Amino acid sequence: MSYRDSKDQENVHTDFRERMTYGDYLQLDQLLESQDRLSSHHDEMLFIIIHQVSELWMKLILHELWAAIDAINKGDLQAAFKMLARVSNIQNQIIHAWDVLSTLTPSEYIEFRDDLGQASGFQSYQYRMIEFALGYKTPHVMKIYEKDEVLHKKLKEAYQSPSIYDVAIKKLAEAGFDINPSLLNRDYTEMYHADESVKEAWKKVYLDVDKYWDLYQLAEKLVDIEDSLQQWRFRHMKTVERIIGHKIGTGGSSGVGYLKKVLDHRFFPELWDIRTHL
């Protein structure tokens, strides 16, 4: 050991009898004891950890999305850009998680699949709130959460709130674009559908980037997020197909069929449409 290494170690704190440790701060005891397997199969640990890690990343996505919506509402677009860029990077982490889960083979999964009962990723309430924050509102999924009044209330609030696209459209109106008035005070529980006035506004933004630089950046940040979400959905669908084929999902959904169907949905339709018309 060199003299420098010896001196460095002398300065390391070792007495934590009355101090907070790294493990204390992160509550690692609780976190690392939360992987309770229902079977004795080796690969169930992989299955649990992948989904738990994804839920943690989704918690951070929601933290950033809600803050970005608030920042856009307040006109602080630069702060929103930072948050949305972070969301895109988090999404990349979740996308790559499917690469790890896809090492689970069909033969391995069927050894413990029945132990899951009706539990399914389809029931992920955080994923639903991400969809709500991006404008994908589906009323039937709310029934899944009725048994938990506190959670149901939280989801209902998110369901009734404007999406990030709703607040982006309001920014277009504030910038002087002629936006359909019915969009500015609409029922936010309704699924958003493409509107010609919004398409024309975004088209003008893209044709005069210098004048509308902030709105242009906002549009591209939104495209980044939708692009990544669709990549996540695609990797989800292919991983499910690889592991269980076209079986019905444990939660009762059509499995691969459902996952293929949602790939057709567009969160920010005009931002994709204008690319054809520029």
XYZ file of C-alpha atoms in Angstrom:
278
model
C 0.000 0.000 0.000
C 1.373 3.399 -0.969
C 1.743 6.307 1.469
C -1.041 8.179 -0.339
C -3.414 5.181 -0.087
C -2.636 4.886 3.612
C -3.364 8.580 4.255
C -6.593 8.404 2.227
C -7.867 5.481 4.291
C -7.029 7.285 7.526
C -9.596 9.943 6.554
C -12.383 7.466 5.802
C -15.226 7.612 8.331
C -15.678 4.249 10.057
C -17.621 5.044 13.220
C -21.326 5.162 12.359
C -22.833 4.311 15.715
C -24.509 7.729 15.806
C -24.310 8.707 12.147
C -26.385 7.967 9.072
C -24.815 5.472 6.655
C -25.284 5.067 2.908
C -27.552 2.100 3.598
C -29.591 4.082 6.116
C -30.119 6.937 3.667
C -31.284 4.629 0.869
C -33.208 2.325 3.224
C -31.366 -0.578 1.648
C -32.481 -3.123 4.241
C -36.099 -2.563 3.245
C -35.312 -2.287 -0.460
C -33.197 -5.435 -0.681
C -35.625 -7.486 1.391
C -38.488 -6.737 -1.003
C -37.776 -9.542 -3.462
C -40.076 -12.226 -2.028
C -40.214 -15.128 -4.455
C -43.417 -17.159 -4.603
C -41.568 -20.159 -6.008
C -38.184 -21.772 -5.522
C -37.258 -21.183 -9.156
C -33.921 -19.415 -9.650
C -35.181 -17.079 -12.410
C -38.073 -15.621 -10.466
C -35.515 -13.302 -8.826
C -34.706 -11.869 -12.275
C -38.404 -11.397 -13.000
C -39.071 -9.536 -9.743
C -36.014 -7.275 -9.862
C -36.541 -6.207 -13.486
C -40.093 -5.118 -12.698
C -39.157 -3.424 -9.431
C -36.343 -1.476 -11.073
C -38.676 -0.431 -13.893
C -41.202 0.824 -11.337
C -38.484 2.903 -9.669
C -37.552 4.435 -13.010
C -41.242 5.113 -13.690
C -41.500 6.889 -10.345
C -38.731 9.226 -11.490
C -40.361 9.700 -14.907
C -43.566 10.824 -13.195
C -41.605 13.113 -10.877
C -40.043 14.790 -13.925
C -43.178 14.850 -16.103
C -45.351 16.475 -13.453
C -42.668 19.047 -12.746
C -42.295 19.711 -16.486
C -46.056 20.251 -16.854
C -45.953 22.720 -13.984
C -42.930 24.506 -15.466
C -44.574 24.811 -18.887
C -47.718 26.205 -17.289
C -45.583 28.812 -15.544
C -43.732 29.698 -18.747
C -40.402 28.298 -17.535
C -39.677 26.282 -20.662
C -35.929 25.991 -20.093
C -36.510 24.136 -16.826
C -39.043 21.899 -18.579
C -36.523 21.057 -21.315
C -34.041 19.784 -18.723
C -36.702 17.613 -17.096
C -37.935 16.216 -20.407
C -34.383 15.433 -21.534
C -33.954 13.489 -18.292
C -37.167 11.577 -18.991
C -35.795 10.510 -22.382
C -32.615 9.211 -20.777
C -34.595 7.306 -18.147
C -36.668 5.754 -20.910
C -33.485 4.401 -22.483
C -32.708 2.621 -19.221
C -36.148 0.990 -19.153
C -35.901 -0.018 -22.811
C -32.618 -1.844 -22.157
C -34.172 -3.645 -19.194
C -36.084 -5.785 -21.694
C -32.747 -7.089 -22.982
C -32.081 -8.519 -19.533
C -35.586 -9.958 -19.084
C -35.454 -11.576 -22.526
C -32.758 -13.931 -21.202
C -35.682 -15.671 -19.454
C -36.726 -18.584 -21.673
C -40.265 -20.000 -22.098
C -39.238 -23.204 -20.334
C -37.979 -21.238 -17.342
C -40.958 -18.883 -17.088
C -43.631 -21.612 -17.120
C -41.990 -23.042 -13.992
C -43.292 -20.134 -11.900
C -45.853 -18.275 -14.068
C -48.866 -19.882 -12.392
C -47.625 -18.628 -9.014
C -48.295 -15.052 -10.192
C -52.052 -15.647 -10.221
C -53.755 -12.667 -11.903
C -50.920 -10.250 -11.089
C -49.706 -8.549 -14.252
C -47.743 -5.568 -15.491
C -51.049 -4.501 -17.070
C -51.972 -3.382 -13.538
C -48.980 -1.051 -13.077
C -50.602 2.125 -11.780
C -47.454 4.189 -12.367
C -47.434 3.205 -16.026
C -51.083 4.292 -16.230
C -50.219 7.662 -14.723
C -47.436 8.089 -17.289
C -49.993 7.427 -20.010
C -52.351 9.936 -18.383
C -49.586 12.554 -18.182
C -48.947 12.062 -21.898
C -52.658 12.218 -22.771
C -53.640 8.562 -23.224
C -56.864 8.369 -21.174
C -58.648 5.003 -21.024
C -61.553 4.907 -18.509
C -61.846 1.109 -18.253
C -58.434 0.725 -16.596
C -59.592 2.766 -13.582
C -61.688 -0.191 -12.382
C -58.523 -2.154 -11.632
C -57.664 0.177 -8.748
C -61.061 0.574 -7.057
C -60.155 -1.706 -4.131
C -57.607 0.868 -2.907
C -59.445 4.140 -2.235
C -56.295 6.216 -1.711
C -54.663 4.952 -4.907
C -57.895 5.271 -6.870
C -58.238 8.908 -5.792
C -54.630 9.585 -6.853
C -55.233 8.004 -10.242
C -58.507 9.861 -10.717
C -56.754 13.175 -10.095
C -54.110 12.299 -12.707
C -56.844 11.110 -15.082
C -58.713 14.412 -14.846
C -55.620 16.611 -15.166
C -54.329 18.173 -18.396
C -51.603 16.232 -20.140
C -48.254 17.671 -21.136
C -49.615 18.037 -24.664
C -52.601 20.012 -23.399
C -50.297 22.536 -21.738
C -48.090 22.618 -24.856
C -51.137 23.486 -26.974
C -51.984 26.293 -24.559
C -48.472 27.657 -25.109
C -49.178 27.723 -28.845
C -52.303 29.784 -28.173
C -50.398 32.130 -25.851
C -47.818 32.635 -28.608
C -50.574 34.008 -30.839
C -51.488 30.973 -32.921
C -55.132 30.519 -33.867
C -55.959 27.406 -31.836
C -59.426 25.846 -31.807
C -61.000 27.358 -28.617
C -62.641 24.048 -27.692
C -59.181 22.575 -27.074
C -58.211 25.146 -24.471
C -60.898 24.256 -21.939
C -61.731 20.723 -22.939
C -62.646 17.711 -20.825
C -59.221 16.274 -20.002
C -60.656 12.828 -19.332
C -61.328 12.522 -23.058
C -58.696 11.113 -25.374
C -57.079 13.844 -27.442
C -57.589 13.699 -31.204
C -55.649 15.536 -33.896
C -56.852 19.033 -34.715
C -56.113 21.003 -37.878
C -55.480 24.252 -35.988
C -52.798 22.582 -33.864
C -51.186 21.029 -36.929
C -51.017 24.398 -38.670
C -49.518 26.021 -35.573
C -46.763 23.415 -35.244
C -46.101 23.669 -38.978
C -45.487 27.411 -38.638
C -43.175 26.757 -35.678
C -41.077 24.348 -37.745
C -40.979 26.695 -40.708
C -39.686 29.599 -38.590
C -37.452 27.979 -35.995
C -35.579 31.182 -35.132
C -38.777 33.025 -34.235
C -40.308 30.159 -32.282
C -37.154 28.526 -30.906
C -38.620 27.633 -27.488
C -41.747 26.093 -28.970
C -39.598 24.212 -31.485
C -37.467 22.785 -28.681
C -40.590 21.810 -26.752
C -41.961 20.002 -29.794
C -38.751 18.044 -30.307
C -38.563 17.089 -26.632
C -42.107 15.719 -26.894
C -41.216 13.770 -30.028
C -38.203 12.295 -28.209
C -40.430 11.069 -25.385
C -43.077 9.550 -27.650
C -40.415 7.914 -29.812
C -38.818 6.327 -26.748
C -42.132 5.242 -25.278
C -43.057 3.491 -28.493
C -39.665 1.789 -28.537
C -40.351 0.643 -24.956
C -43.764 -0.660 -25.994
C -42.261 -2.496 -28.961
C -39.530 -4.126 -26.861
C -42.190 -5.063 -24.303
C -44.301 -6.704 -26.995
C -41.370 -8.623 -28.522
C -40.107 -9.771 -25.117
C -43.578 -11.066 -24.191
C -43.870 -12.794 -27.574
C -40.436 -14.335 -27.109
C -41.280 -15.714 -23.657
C -44.986 -16.675 -23.794
C -45.903 -16.405 -27.479
C -49.565 -15.485 -27.929
C -50.888 -16.772 -24.601
C -53.418 -14.692 -22.666
C -51.663 -12.430 -20.135
C -51.820 -13.274 -16.438
C -53.979 -10.181 -15.939
C -56.486 -11.353 -18.561
C -55.383 -9.126 -21.452
C -54.791 -10.568 -24.912
C -51.063 -10.310 -24.267
C -49.138 -9.729 -27.479
C -52.343 -8.775 -29.292
C -53.022 -5.939 -26.851
C -49.407 -4.771 -26.918
C -49.443 -4.625 -30.722
C -52.673 -2.649 -30.709
C -51.382 0.119 -28.419
C -48.396 0.598 -30.727
C -50.795 2.264 -33.163
C -51.691 5.038 -30.721
C -50.032 8.433 -31.205
C -49.731 10.760 -28.227
C -48.815 13.920 -30.144
C -50.301 13.264 -33.604
C -49.741 16.679 -35.205
C -46.030 16.579 -34.397
C -45.771 13.484 -36.579
C -48.206 14.637 -39.269
C -46.360 17.866 -40.011
C -43.241 15.962 -41.036
C -45.073 14.895 -44.162
C -46.200 18.445 -44.959
C -43.045 20.463 -44.347
